[in-house]
Every structure is written in structure tokens, then in C-alpha cells.
Amino acid sequence: MATPFALNQPNYSPVTPSRSVHSTGDSNISNDLTIIGDVTSTGSVTLDGVIEGNIYCTSLIVTANGRVNGGIIANQEVTVQGKVNGTIRGRRVMLQSSAKVEGDIFHQGIGIEMGTRYDGTLRWTEDERSFDEPIAPVKTGEAVLDLTPSNSDAFTPNDGGY
């Protein structure tokens, strides 16, 4: 496998299933990146690429090029311009006109622009725990890009899923 840097350099090594990447700031996942596995962040995430798994964060923007095939839990806000196939949990959820969403949405505030393609159930919830940022359990042999410190609570956002 080719790498963009020499592995013998200090502080550089590829992410493996047993290694986590931690971040407390804003994260950008560019359009040339596909992540297979779950992603967690204590900050905001802008997704221009693809996540084949669940994402847990403070806030999330799925751009017009972005795609999530899995569940989303955002402690604050979710804005969707691209495609989501899975359950969305966010205090505030905004589906913009270019969005294509298939899955249930649990929220405390929702905005849907004219032109949005949405197939699912909207559910307003008072349960504040619905928007917590847990870390999903890791299956053996599965790589997870973990951008937050460890948390012992486990929760899967897909409720019977897609």
C-alpha cells in the first residue's frame, strides 16, 4: 500500500483498527475521502466526502457532495444538503432543497426547504439523552476513525435502520 509519507518519520503512521485519532476542533472530510466505519468528534464536522457508518459530533454539515450511509447523532445541529440514508438525531435539523434523506429524524426543531426529497418519519423528542455523543461499540477487525476522547456509553443511532 502506498503512503504519502515515509513511515519511518516520527509522529506519522497510518490509522489502524487499534489506533484512534482525537480532535476537539472543527473537522473537514473532503470529497476525495471515503470513511468505512464510525466517526466521532467533540467538535463540528463538515462532510464533503462519504461516511459508510455512523457519525457522532456536536454539529454536522453534509454538503451537496456529502453522503452518509448510517446514523447521525449531533448534540446540536445537523444541516443536510447532500444524501443521508439512516436515522438523524439532532436538536436542530435543517434539510436544504438539495437534500435527499431516507430515514427517521428525531429533533427539537426542524426546517425543510421546498425541493427536499425526504422519506421517513419526523419525531419531536423531549429526551435530551437522544442527542448525546456516545461512542459506538467496535466490532472485531473494524477500523474506526475516532475523533473524540473515550466514553463508556454505547448507543447505535440506527433504529432498525435502512
Short mmCIF file of C-alpha atoms in Angstrom, two decimals:
data_model
loop_
_atom_site.label_atom_id
_atom_site.label_comp_id
_atom_site.label_asym_id
_atom_site.label_seq_id
_atom_site.Cartn_x
_atom_site.Cartn_y
_atom_site.Cartn_z
CA MET A 1 0.00 0.00 0.00
CA ALA A 2 1.42 3.38 -0.97
CA THR A 3 1.55 6.12 1.66
CA PRO A 4 2.02 9.86 1.09
CA PHE A 5 4.94 9.95 3.57
CA ALA A 6 7.72 7.73 4.81
CA LEU A 7 6.54 5.62 7.76
CA ASN A 8 9.90 5.90 9.50
CA GLN A 9 9.35 9.63 10.14
CA PRO A 10 8.42 10.44 13.74
CA ASN A 11 4.77 11.29 14.51
CA TYR A 12 3.47 9.78 11.25
CA SER A 13 1.78 6.42 10.91
CA PRO A 14 -1.37 5.13 9.21
CA VAL A 15 -4.55 4.76 11.27
CA THR A 16 -5.14 1.14 12.21
CA PRO A 17 -8.12 -0.51 13.94
CA SER A 18 -6.33 -0.31 17.29
CA ARG A 19 -5.44 3.38 16.97
CA SER A 20 -7.70 6.40 17.41
CA VAL A 21 -7.39 9.95 16.16
CA HIS A 22 -8.57 12.55 18.69
CA SER A 23 -9.78 16.04 17.88
CA THR A 24 -11.65 18.72 19.81
CA GLY A 25 -11.86 21.27 17.00
CA ASP A 26 -13.66 21.51 13.70
CA SER A 27 -13.10 18.70 11.22
CA ASN A 28 -13.45 18.65 7.44
CA ILE A 29 -13.86 15.45 5.46
CA SER A 30 -13.09 16.32 1.86
CA ASN A 31 -14.78 15.00 -1.28
CA ASP A 32 -11.89 12.66 -2.10
CA LEU A 33 -12.27 10.75 1.18
CA THR A 34 -14.48 7.75 1.95
CA ILE A 35 -14.55 6.51 5.54
CA ILE A 36 -15.80 2.99 6.19
CA GLY A 37 -16.63 2.77 9.88
CA ASP A 38 -17.90 5.07 12.58
CA VAL A 39 -16.66 8.64 13.10
CA THR A 40 -16.78 10.59 16.38
CA SER A 41 -15.85 14.19 17.12
CA THR A 42 -16.36 16.57 20.03
CA GLY A 43 -16.45 19.45 17.55
CA SER A 44 -18.21 20.37 14.35
CA VAL A 45 -17.83 18.29 11.19
CA THR A 46 -18.24 19.37 7.58
CA LEU A 47 -18.70 16.35 5.32
CA ASP A 48 -17.94 16.75 1.63
CA GLY A 49 -16.98 13.07 1.25
CA VAL A 50 -18.61 9.77 2.19
CA ILE A 51 -19.11 8.02 5.52
CA GLU A 52 -20.18 4.38 5.38
CA GLY A 53 -21.05 4.14 9.06
CA ASN A 54 -22.39 6.22 11.92
CA ILE A 55 -21.23 9.71 12.86
CA TYR A 56 -21.35 11.30 16.31
CA CYS A 57 -20.49 15.01 16.69
CA THR A 58 -21.54 18.38 18.09
CA SER A 59 -22.80 19.68 14.75
CA LEU A 60 -22.69 18.35 11.21
CA ILE A 61 -22.97 19.87 7.76
CA VAL A 62 -23.44 17.34 4.96
CA THR A 63 -22.58 19.37 1.85
CA ALA A 64 -24.19 18.82 -1.57
CA ASN A 65 -21.36 16.35 -2.39
CA GLY A 66 -21.50 14.66 1.03
CA ARG A 67 -23.12 11.31 1.77
CA VAL A 68 -23.81 9.34 4.96
CA ASN A 69 -24.90 5.71 4.82
CA GLY A 70 -25.53 5.27 8.53
CA GLY A 71 -26.92 7.09 11.50
CA ILE A 72 -26.16 10.63 12.65
CA ILE A 73 -26.18 11.88 16.24
CA ALA A 74 -25.36 15.57 16.61
CA ASN A 75 -25.51 17.17 20.03
CA GLN A 76 -26.59 20.47 18.47
CA GLU A 77 -27.33 20.89 14.77
CA VAL A 78 -27.48 18.90 11.55
CA THR A 79 -27.66 20.61 8.16
CA VAL A 80 -28.14 18.36 5.13
CA GLN A 81 -27.53 19.49 1.56
CA GLY A 82 -26.41 16.06 0.31
CA LYS A 83 -27.57 12.47 0.88
CA VAL A 84 -28.30 10.63 4.12
CA ASN A 85 -29.55 7.06 4.35
CA GLY A 86 -30.15 6.44 8.07
CA THR A 87 -31.58 7.88 11.25
CA ILE A 88 -30.78 11.51 12.14
CA ARG A 89 -30.79 12.71 15.75
CA GLY A 90 -30.13 16.42 16.28
CA ARG A 91 -31.61 19.18 18.42
CA ARG A 92 -32.00 21.29 15.29
CA VAL A 93 -32.19 19.68 11.86
CA MET A 94 -32.26 21.62 8.58
CA LEU A 95 -32.90 19.86 5.27
CA GLN A 96 -31.97 22.15 2.41
CA SER A 97 -33.51 21.96 -1.06
CA SER A 98 -30.72 19.76 -2.49
CA ALA A 99 -31.02 17.18 0.35
CA LYS A 100 -32.04 13.57 -0.22
CA VAL A 101 -32.81 11.85 3.09
CA GLU A 102 -34.19 8.38 3.78
CA GLY A 103 -34.68 7.63 7.48
CA ASP A 104 -36.36 8.84 10.63
CA ILE A 105 -35.44 12.20 12.16
CA PHE A 106 -35.54 12.81 15.93
CA HIS A 107 -35.37 16.54 16.70
CA GLN A 108 -36.44 19.52 18.81
CA GLY A 109 -36.60 21.84 15.82
CA ILE A 110 -36.88 21.07 12.10
CA GLY A 111 -36.64 23.08 8.91
CA ILE A 112 -37.34 21.62 5.47
CA GLU A 113 -36.86 23.70 2.33
CA MET A 114 -39.05 23.29 -0.73
CA GLY A 115 -37.48 20.74 -3.08
CA THR A 116 -36.08 18.45 -0.38
CA ARG A 117 -36.54 14.74 -1.05
CA TYR A 118 -37.41 13.11 2.29
CA ASP A 119 -38.78 9.66 3.08
CA GLY A 120 -39.16 8.84 6.77
CA THR A 121 -40.84 9.88 9.97
CA LEU A 122 -40.30 13.16 11.82
CA ARG A 123 -40.31 12.70 15.58
CA TRP A 124 -40.10 15.58 18.04
CA THR A 125 -38.47 14.41 21.28
CA GLU A 126 -38.06 15.85 24.77
CA ASP A 127 -35.44 13.25 25.70
CA GLU A 128 -32.14 15.17 25.95
CA ARG A 129 -30.20 11.87 26.01
CA SER A 130 -31.25 11.28 22.39
CA PHE A 131 -28.63 13.83 21.35
CA ASP A 132 -25.70 12.65 23.48
CA GLU A 133 -22.40 11.91 21.75
CA PRO A 134 -21.60 8.29 22.64
CA ILE A 135 -19.05 6.08 21.01
CA ALA A 136 -20.49 3.04 19.27
CA PRO A 137 -19.03 -0.37 20.09
CA VAL A 138 -16.27 -1.51 17.74
CA LYS A 139 -16.68 -4.86 16.03
CA THR A 140 -13.59 -7.04 15.85
CA GLY A 141 -11.49 -6.22 12.79
CA GLU A 142 -13.39 -2.99 12.03
CA ALA A 143 -11.45 0.25 11.68
CA VAL A 144 -12.95 3.28 13.39
CA LEU A 145 -11.78 6.87 12.94
CA ASP A 146 -12.34 8.19 16.48
CA LEU A 147 -12.05 11.96 16.82
CA THR A 148 -13.14 12.18 20.49
CA PRO A 149 -11.83 11.04 23.85
CA SER A 150 -13.14 7.66 25.05
CA ASN A 151 -16.62 7.43 26.50
CA SER A 152 -18.02 4.25 28.05
CA ASP A 153 -21.62 4.82 26.92
CA ALA A 154 -22.57 2.88 23.80
CA PHE A 155 -25.50 3.76 21.57
CA THR A 156 -26.35 2.91 18.00
CA PRO A 157 -28.32 5.61 16.13
CA ASN A 158 -29.87 3.28 13.58
CA ASP A 159 -33.26 2.22 14.91
CA GLY A 160 -33.98 -0.78 12.76
CA GLY A 161 -32.27 1.13 10.03
CA TYR A 162 -32.23 1.22 6.31
#
